């Protein structure tokens, strides 16, 4: 890729301040950028890098006001992060798309493939599978019987989709993810052993869902585990049976959601958060990393800690925790003073 700053700015409706004729050949983080790179500034805590960056151009907000002299060219846009995402998607879309069926692989008799579908070597596609247009099934993917794949689905190497599951349009499932394994259901018996409870439900991924590498979404005991439209799950997440995750909710790595929990829409969940089973979570919440959520949560909240509490209260408590050694010493001094007063009497 080689494009002038002026041309790039016209694509993103940006305003150039600096050398509009300079050329961009690559993308980079602001602190690592070199000549010929485009970078961006979206988080204020990285502002200091803009005064030392070697990048040829930097995407910034339209209201950005530099406090020192700059050696780089600015491209002012409404949202630098969103603009960068658009540009990277444009670059990615220029890659030659894979098509056709590689051998060896297994595609059950009667499964219909559109001309633009790709099936990689050693993939397995079971009976009665329905595959939409422009689907990419990479090597060593397993697609079980009666699975439905919508248009523009991408299943990266090693993905396993168990029987009966439904994956909507434009979903992306990354390497090693498992969709539809049995939920963790066992009934304790009188003799101390456990009897397996058959998991006869399915998993439904609605449109525009992305599932990270080595994430697992368990099938329902009955009915469906549902990941609703626009949800983005990071790597190494566990979603248990009969869970529902609402529209446009995002979860960072190592989140665990126990069975039958219902999570609303537009929630932002930090890494290693744990949700107890059979609880309900509202909409538009923020969950700080490593929070433990033992009970139901309303909407429009910011929580942190284990058990999770209001984030501001958690921050105040941390201040007090840091003062415990000092407070302990003061208590000892007061006790000593009280003992001295008693002895004087």
CSV table of C-alpha atoms in Angstrom, one decimal:
chain,number,residue,atom,x,y,z
A,1,UNK,CA,0.0,0.0,0.0
A,2,UNK,CA,1.3,3.4,-1.0
A,3,UNK,CA,-1.0,6.4,-0.8
A,4,UNK,CA,-0.5,10.2,-0.2
A,5,UNK,CA,-1.7,11.9,2.9
A,6,UNK,CA,-3.9,14.0,0.7
A,7,UNK,CA,-5.5,11.0,-0.9
A,8,UNK,CA,-6.0,9.2,2.4
A,9,UNK,CA,-7.6,12.3,4.0
A,10,UNK,CA,-10.1,12.5,1.1
A,11,UNK,CA,-11.1,8.9,1.8
A,12,UNK,CA,-11.8,9.5,5.5
A,13,UNK,CA,-13.1,13.1,5.1
A,14,UNK,CA,-10.2,14.4,7.1
A,15,UNK,CA,-8.5,17.8,7.3
A,16,UNK,CA,-4.8,17.8,6.7
A,17,UNK,CA,-2.4,20.0,8.7
A,18,UNK,CA,1.2,19.6,7.4
A,19,UNK,CA,2.7,17.9,4.4
A,20,UNK,CA,-0.3,16.7,2.3
A,21,UNK,CA,2.0,15.3,-0.4
A,22,UNK,CA,3.9,12.9,1.9
A,23,UNK,CA,3.3,9.2,1.3
A,24,UNK,CA,1.9,6.5,3.7
A,25,UNK,CA,3.2,3.0,3.2
A,26,UNK,CA,2.3,1.3,6.5
A,27,UNK,CA,0.5,1.5,9.8
A,28,UNK,CA,2.0,1.4,13.3
A,29,UNK,CA,1.4,2.3,17.0
A,30,UNK,CA,2.3,5.9,17.8
A,31,UNK,CA,5.3,5.1,20.0
A,32,UNK,CA,6.8,2.6,17.4
A,33,UNK,CA,6.0,4.4,14.2
A,34,UNK,CA,8.7,5.2,11.6
A,35,UNK,CA,8.9,7.3,8.5
A,36,UNK,CA,6.1,6.3,6.0
A,37,UNK,CA,3.8,5.1,8.8
A,38,UNK,CA,0.2,6.3,9.6
A,39,UNK,CA,-0.7,6.1,13.3
A,40,UNK,CA,-3.5,7.5,15.5
A,41,UNK,CA,-4.1,9.2,18.8
A,42,UNK,CA,-7.4,8.3,20.5
A,43,UNK,CA,-6.4,7.9,24.2
A,44,UNK,CA,-5.3,11.1,25.9
A,45,UNK,CA,-2.7,9.1,28.0
A,46,UNK,CA,-0.7,8.6,24.8
A,47,UNK,CA,-0.7,12.3,23.9
A,48,UNK,CA,3.0,12.8,24.8
A,49,UNK,CA,4.0,10.4,22.1
A,50,UNK,CA,2.7,12.7,19.4
A,51,UNK,CA,5.6,15.2,20.0
A,52,UNK,CA,8.3,12.5,19.5
A,53,UNK,CA,6.7,10.1,17.0
A,54,UNK,CA,8.5,9.4,13.7
A,55,UNK,CA,5.2,8.7,11.9
A,56,UNK,CA,4.6,10.6,8.7
A,57,UNK,CA,0.9,11.3,9.7
A,58,UNK,CA,-1.3,10.9,12.8
A,59,UNK,CA,-5.1,10.6,12.9
A,60,UNK,CA,-6.4,13.0,15.6
A,61,UNK,CA,-9.7,14.4,16.7
A,62,UNK,CA,-10.8,17.6,15.0
A,63,UNK,CA,-10.6,19.4,18.4
A,64,UNK,CA,-7.1,18.3,19.2
A,65,UNK,CA,-4.9,21.2,20.3
A,66,UNK,CA,-1.1,20.5,20.4
A,67,UNK,CA,0.8,22.0,23.4
A,68,UNK,CA,4.2,21.8,21.7
A,69,UNK,CA,5.6,21.9,18.2
A,70,UNK,CA,4.9,18.9,16.0
A,71,UNK,CA,7.2,17.3,13.4
A,72,UNK,CA,4.4,15.0,12.0
A,73,UNK,CA,1.4,15.8,9.8
A,74,UNK,CA,-2.0,15.7,11.3
A,75,UNK,CA,-5.2,14.3,9.8
A,76,UNK,CA,-8.1,15.7,11.8
A,77,UNK,CA,-11.2,13.4,11.9
A,78,UNK,CA,-14.3,12.9,14.0
A,79,UNK,CA,-13.1,9.7,15.6
A,80,UNK,CA,-9.5,8.5,15.1
A,81,UNK,CA,-10.0,5.0,16.3
A,82,UNK,CA,-13.1,4.4,14.2
A,83,UNK,CA,-11.3,5.9,11.2
A,84,UNK,CA,-8.3,3.6,11.6
A,85,UNK,CA,-10.7,0.6,11.9
A,86,UNK,CA,-12.2,1.6,8.6
A,87,UNK,CA,-8.9,2.0,6.9
A,88,UNK,CA,-7.6,-1.4,8.2
A,89,UNK,CA,-10.7,-3.1,7.0
A,90,UNK,CA,-10.2,-1.6,3.6
A,91,UNK,CA,-6.6,-2.9,3.5
A,92,UNK,CA,-7.8,-6.4,4.6
A,93,UNK,CA,-10.5,-6.5,2.0
A,94,UNK,CA,-7.9,-6.1,-0.8
A,95,UNK,CA,-6.5,-9.5,0.0
A,96,UNK,CA,-7.3,-12.2,-2.5
A,97,UNK,CA,-10.2,-14.3,-1.2
A,98,UNK,CA,-9.8,-18.0,-1.1
A,99,UNK,CA,-12.3,-20.1,-3.1
A,100,UNK,CA,-12.9,-23.7,-4.0
A,101,UNK,CA,-12.5,-27.0,-2.2
A,102,UNK,CA,-9.1,-28.3,-1.2
A,103,UNK,CA,-8.4,-32.0,-0.9
A,104,UNK,CA,-8.4,-34.1,1.1
A,105,UNK,CA,-11.6,-33.0,2.9
A,106,UNK,CA,-15.1,-34.5,3.5
A,107,UNK,CA,-18.3,-32.9,2.4
A,108,UNK,CA,-21.4,-35.0,2.9
A,109,UNK,CA,-23.4,-35.9,-0.1
A,110,UNK,CA,-26.1,-33.4,-0.9
A,111,UNK,CA,-24.4,-30.4,0.8
A,112,UNK,CA,-24.6,-27.5,-1.7
A,113,UNK,CA,-21.7,-25.0,-2.0
A,114,UNK,CA,-21.9,-21.6,-3.7
A,115,UNK,CA,-19.2,-20.8,-6.2
A,116,UNK,CA,-17.5,-18.4,-3.8
A,117,UNK,CA,-17.3,-20.8,-0.9
A,118,UNK,CA,-13.9,-22.0,0.4
A,119,UNK,CA,-13.4,-25.4,2.1
A,120,UNK,CA,-9.8,-26.0,3.3
A,121,UNK,CA,-7.9,-29.3,3.4
A,122,UNK,CA,-8.9,-31.8,6.1
A,123,UNK,CA,-12.2,-30.0,6.9
A,124,UNK,CA,-15.3,-32.1,7.7
A,125,UNK,CA,-18.8,-31.0,6.7
A,126,UNK,CA,-21.6,-33.2,7.9
A,127,UNK,CA,-25.0,-34.2,6.7
A,128,UNK,CA,-27.7,-31.7,6.0
A,129,UNK,CA,-25.4,-28.7,6.6
A,130,UNK,CA,-26.7,-25.5,5.0
A,131,UNK,CA,-23.9,-23.1,3.9
A,132,UNK,CA,-24.5,-19.6,2.7
A,133,UNK,CA,-22.7,-17.5,0.2
A,134,UNK,CA,-19.0,-16.5,0.5
A,135,UNK,CA,-18.4,-18.8,3.5
A,136,UNK,CA,-14.8,-19.6,4.4
A,137,UNK,CA,-14.2,-22.9,6.1
A,138,UNK,CA,-10.4,-23.2,6.8
A,139,UNK,CA,-8.4,-26.4,7.2
A,140,UNK,CA,-9.2,-28.9,10.0
A,141,UNK,CA,-12.6,-27.3,10.7
A,142,UNK,CA,-15.4,-29.7,11.9
A,143,UNK,CA,-19.0,-28.8,11.0
A,144,UNK,CA,-21.4,-31.3,12.4
A,145,UNK,CA,-24.7,-32.6,11.0
A,146,UNK,CA,-27.6,-30.1,10.6
A,147,UNK,CA,-25.5,-27.0,11.2
A,148,UNK,CA,-26.5,-23.8,9.5
A,149,UNK,CA,-23.9,-21.3,8.3
A,150,UNK,CA,-25.2,-17.9,7.1
A,151,UNK,CA,-23.6,-15.7,4.4
A,152,UNK,CA,-20.0,-14.4,4.8
A,153,UNK,CA,-19.2,-16.7,7.8
A,154,UNK,CA,-15.5,-17.3,8.5
A,155,UNK,CA,-14.5,-20.4,10.4
A,156,UNK,CA,-10.7,-20.3,11.1
A,157,UNK,CA,-8.5,-23.4,11.4
A,158,UNK,CA,-9.5,-26.0,14.0
A,159,UNK,CA,-13.0,-24.6,14.8
A,160,UNK,CA,-15.5,-27.2,15.9
A,161,UNK,CA,-19.2,-26.6,15.4
A,162,UNK,CA,-21.3,-29.4,16.9
A,163,UNK,CA,-24.5,-30.7,15.4
A,164,UNK,CA,-27.6,-28.6,15.0
A,165,UNK,CA,-26.0,-25.2,15.8
A,166,UNK,CA,-26.9,-22.1,13.9
A,167,UNK,CA,-24.4,-19.4,12.9
A,168,UNK,CA,-25.7,-16.2,11.4
A,169,UNK,CA,-24.5,-13.9,8.7
A,170,UNK,CA,-21.0,-12.3,8.8
A,171,UNK,CA,-20.0,-14.2,11.9
A,172,UNK,CA,-16.3,-14.9,12.5
A,173,UNK,CA,-15.1,-17.8,14.7
A,174,UNK,CA,-11.4,-17.9,15.4
A,175,UNK,CA,-9.0,-20.9,15.6
A,176,UNK,CA,-9.7,-23.6,18.2
A,177,UNK,CA,-13.1,-22.2,19.3
A,178,UNK,CA,-15.8,-24.8,20.1
A,179,UNK,CA,-19.4,-24.0,19.4
A,180,UNK,CA,-22.0,-26.4,20.9
A,181,UNK,CA,-20.1,-28.8,23.2
A,182,UNK,CA,-22.1,-30.3,26.0
A,183,UNK,CA,-23.1,-28.0,28.9
A,184,UNK,CA,-21.7,-29.0,32.3
A,185,UNK,CA,-24.8,-31.0,33.5
A,186,UNK,CA,-24.5,-33.8,36.0
A,187,UNK,CA,-27.0,-35.1,38.5
A,188,UNK,CA,-25.6,-36.3,41.9
A,189,UNK,CA,-26.6,-39.8,42.8
A,190,UNK,CA,-27.1,-41.4,46.3
A,191,UNK,CA,-23.9,-43.4,45.9
A,192,UNK,CA,-21.8,-40.2,45.4
A,193,UNK,CA,-21.4,-40.6,41.7
A,194,UNK,CA,-22.8,-38.4,39.0
A,195,UNK,CA,-25.2,-39.2,36.2
A,196,UNK,CA,-24.7,-37.2,33.0
A,197,UNK,CA,-27.7,-35.0,31.9
A,198,UNK,CA,-28.1,-35.2,28.2
A,199,UNK,CA,-27.7,-31.8,26.5
A,200,UNK,CA,-30.2,-31.7,23.7
A,201,UNK,CA,-30.3,-28.0,22.9
A,202,UNK,CA,-28.2,-26.0,20.5
A,203,UNK,CA,-26.1,-22.8,20.2
A,204,UNK,CA,-27.4,-19.8,18.1
A,205,UNK,CA,-25.0,-17.1,17.0
A,206,UNK,CA,-26.9,-14.2,15.6
A,207,UNK,CA,-25.6,-12.0,12.8
A,208,UNK,CA,-22.2,-10.1,13.1
A,209,UNK,CA,-20.9,-12.1,16.1
A,210,UNK,CA,-17.2,-12.7,16.6
A,211,UNK,CA,-15.8,-15.5,18.7
A,212,UNK,CA,-12.2,-15.4,19.8
A,213,UNK,CA,-9.6,-18.2,19.6
A,214,UNK,CA,-10.1,-21.2,22.0
A,215,UNK,CA,-13.4,-19.7,23.3
A,216,UNK,CA,-16.1,-22.3,24.1
A,217,UNK,CA,-19.9,-21.8,23.9
A,218,UNK,CA,-21.8,-24.7,25.3
A,219,UNK,CA,-25.0,-26.0,23.9
A,220,UNK,CA,-28.2,-25.7,25.9
A,221,UNK,CA,-29.6,-28.5,28.1
A,222,UNK,CA,-32.9,-27.7,26.3
A,223,UNK,CA,-33.6,-24.8,24.0
A,224,UNK,CA,-30.7,-22.7,23.0
A,225,UNK,CA,-27.6,-20.9,24.2
A,226,UNK,CA,-28.0,-17.5,22.4
A,227,UNK,CA,-25.3,-15.0,21.5
A,228,UNK,CA,-27.2,-12.1,20.1
A,229,UNK,CA,-26.4,-9.8,17.2
A,230,UNK,CA,-23.1,-7.8,17.3
A,231,UNK,CA,-21.6,-9.6,20.4
A,232,UNK,CA,-17.8,-9.7,20.4
A,233,UNK,CA,-16.1,-12.4,22.6
A,234,UNK,CA,-12.3,-12.4,23.1
A,235,UNK,CA,-10.1,-15.4,23.3
A,236,UNK,CA,-10.4,-18.0,26.1
A,237,UNK,CA,-13.9,-17.3,27.2
A,238,UNK,CA,-16.3,-19.9,28.7
A,239,UNK,CA,-20.0,-19.5,28.0
A,240,UNK,CA,-22.1,-22.1,29.7
A,241,UNK,CA,-25.4,-23.8,28.8
A,242,UNK,CA,-28.6,-21.8,28.3
A,243,UNK,CA,-26.8,-18.4,28.7
A,244,UNK,CA,-28.0,-15.4,26.7
A,245,UNK,CA,-25.7,-12.5,25.9
A,246,UNK,CA,-27.4,-9.4,24.6
A,247,UNK,CA,-26.8,-7.3,21.5
A,248,UNK,CA,-23.4,-5.5,21.1
A,249,UNK,CA,-22.0,-6.8,24.4
A,250,UNK,CA,-18.2,-7.2,24.4
A,251,UNK,CA,-16.2,-9.4,26.7
A,252,UNK,CA,-12.4,-9.5,27.2
A,253,UNK,CA,-10.3,-12.7,27.6
A,254,UNK,CA,-10.9,-15.3,30.3
A,255,UNK,CA,-14.5,-14.2,31.2
A,256,UNK,CA,-16.6,-17.0,32.6
A,257,UNK,CA,-20.4,-17.0,32.4
A,258,UNK,CA,-22.1,-19.8,34.4
A,259,UNK,CA,-25.3,-21.6,33.2
A,260,UNK,CA,-28.6,-19.9,32.6
A,261,UNK,CA,-27.4,-16.4,33.2
A,262,UNK,CA,-29.0,-13.7,31.1
A,263,UNK,CA,-26.8,-10.7,30.1
A,264,UNK,CA,-28.3,-7.6,28.5
A,265,UNK,CA,-27.2,-5.5,25.6
A,266,UNK,CA,-24.2,-3.0,25.3
A,267,UNK,CA,-22.4,-4.4,28.3
A,268,UNK,CA,-18.6,-4.0,28.5
A,269,UNK,CA,-16.9,-6.8,30.4
A,270,UNK,CA,-13.2,-6.7,31.5
A,271,UNK,CA,-10.9,-9.7,31.5
A,272,UNK,CA,-11.4,-12.6,34.0
A,273,UNK,CA,-14.8,-11.4,35.2
A,274,UNK,CA,-16.9,-14.3,36.6
A,275,UNK,CA,-20.7,-14.4,36.4
A,276,UNK,CA,-22.6,-16.7,38.7
A,277,UNK,CA,-25.3,-18.9,37.3
A,278,UNK,CA,-29.0,-18.1,37.0
A,279,UNK,CA,-28.6,-14.3,37.4
A,280,UNK,CA,-29.8,-11.5,35.3
A,281,UNK,CA,-27.7,-8.6,34.1
A,282,UNK,CA,-29.2,-5.4,32.6
A,283,UNK,CA,-28.0,-3.1,29.8
A,284,UNK,CA,-25.1,-0.6,29.4
A,285,UNK,CA,-23.0,-1.8,32.3
A,286,UNK,CA,-19.2,-1.8,32.7
A,287,UNK,CA,-17.5,-4.6,34.6
A,288,UNK,CA,-13.9,-4.0,35.7
A,289,UNK,CA,-11.3,-6.8,35.2
A,290,UNK,CA,-11.4,-9.7,37.7
A,291,UNK,CA,-14.8,-8.7,39.1
A,292,UNK,CA,-16.9,-11.4,40.7
A,293,UNK,CA,-20.7,-11.1,40.0
A,294,UNK,CA,-22.6,-13.3,42.4
A,295,UNK,CA,-26.0,-11.6,42.1
A,296,UNK,CA,-28.2,-10.0,39.5
A,297,UNK,CA,-27.2,-6.5,38.3
A,298,UNK,CA,-29.3,-3.6,37.0
A,299,UNK,CA,-28.5,-1.3,34.1
A,300,UNK,CA,-26.2,1.7,33.6
A,301,UNK,CA,-23.8,0.7,36.4
A,302,UNK,CA,-20.0,0.5,36.7
A,303,UNK,CA,-18.8,-2.2,39.1
A,304,UNK,CA,-15.5,-3.6,40.3
A,305,UNK,CA,-14.2,-6.1,42.8
A,306,UNK,CA,-15.2,-9.4,44.3
A,307,UNK,CA,-18.0,-9.4,45.2
A,308,UNK,CA,-18.5,-6.5,42.8
A,309,UNK,CA,-19.5,-3.1,44.1
A,310,UNK,CA,-19.9,0.3,42.7
A,311,UNK,CA,-16.6,1.3,41.0
A,312,UNK,CA,-16.3,4.6,43.0
A,313,UNK,CA,-16.9,2.8,46.3
A,314,UNK,CA,-14.3,0.2,45.3
A,315,UNK,CA,-11.8,3.0,44.6
A,316,UNK,CA,-12.4,4.6,48.0
A,317,UNK,CA,-12.0,1.2,49.7
A,318,UNK,CA,-8.7,0.7,48.0
A,319,UNK,CA,-7.5,4.0,49.6
A,320,UNK,CA,-8.5,2.8,53.0
A,321,UNK,CA,-6.8,-0.6,52.4
A,322,UNK,CA,-3.5,1.2,51.6
A,323,UNK,CA,-3.8,3.0,55.0
A,324,UNK,CA,-4.3,-0.2,57.1
A,325,UNK,CA,-0.7,-0.4,58.2
A,326,UNK,CA,-0.8,3.3,59.3
A,327,UNK,CA,-4.2,2.9,61.0
A,328,UNK,CA,-2.9,-0.3,62.8
A,329,UNK,CA,0.1,1.6,64.1
A,330,UNK,CA,-2.1,4.5,65.3
A,331,UNK,CA,-4.4,2.0,67.1
A,332,UNK,CA,-1.4,0.5,68.9
A,333,UNK,CA,-0.2,3.9,69.9
A,334,UNK,CA,-3.7,4.8,71.3
A,335,UNK,CA,-3.9,1.5,73.2
A,336,UNK,CA,-0.4,2.2,74.7
A,337,UNK,CA,-1.5,5.7,75.7
A,338,UNK,CA,-4.7,4.3,77.3
A,339,UNK,CA,-2.7,1.7,79.2
A,340,UNK,CA,-0.4,4.4,80.5
A,341,UNK,CA,-3.3,6.6,81.6
A,342,UNK,CA,-4.8,3.6,83.4
A,343,UNK,CA,-1.5,2.8,85.2
A,344,UNK,CA,-1.2,6.4,86.3
A,345,UNK,CA,-4.5,6.0,88.2
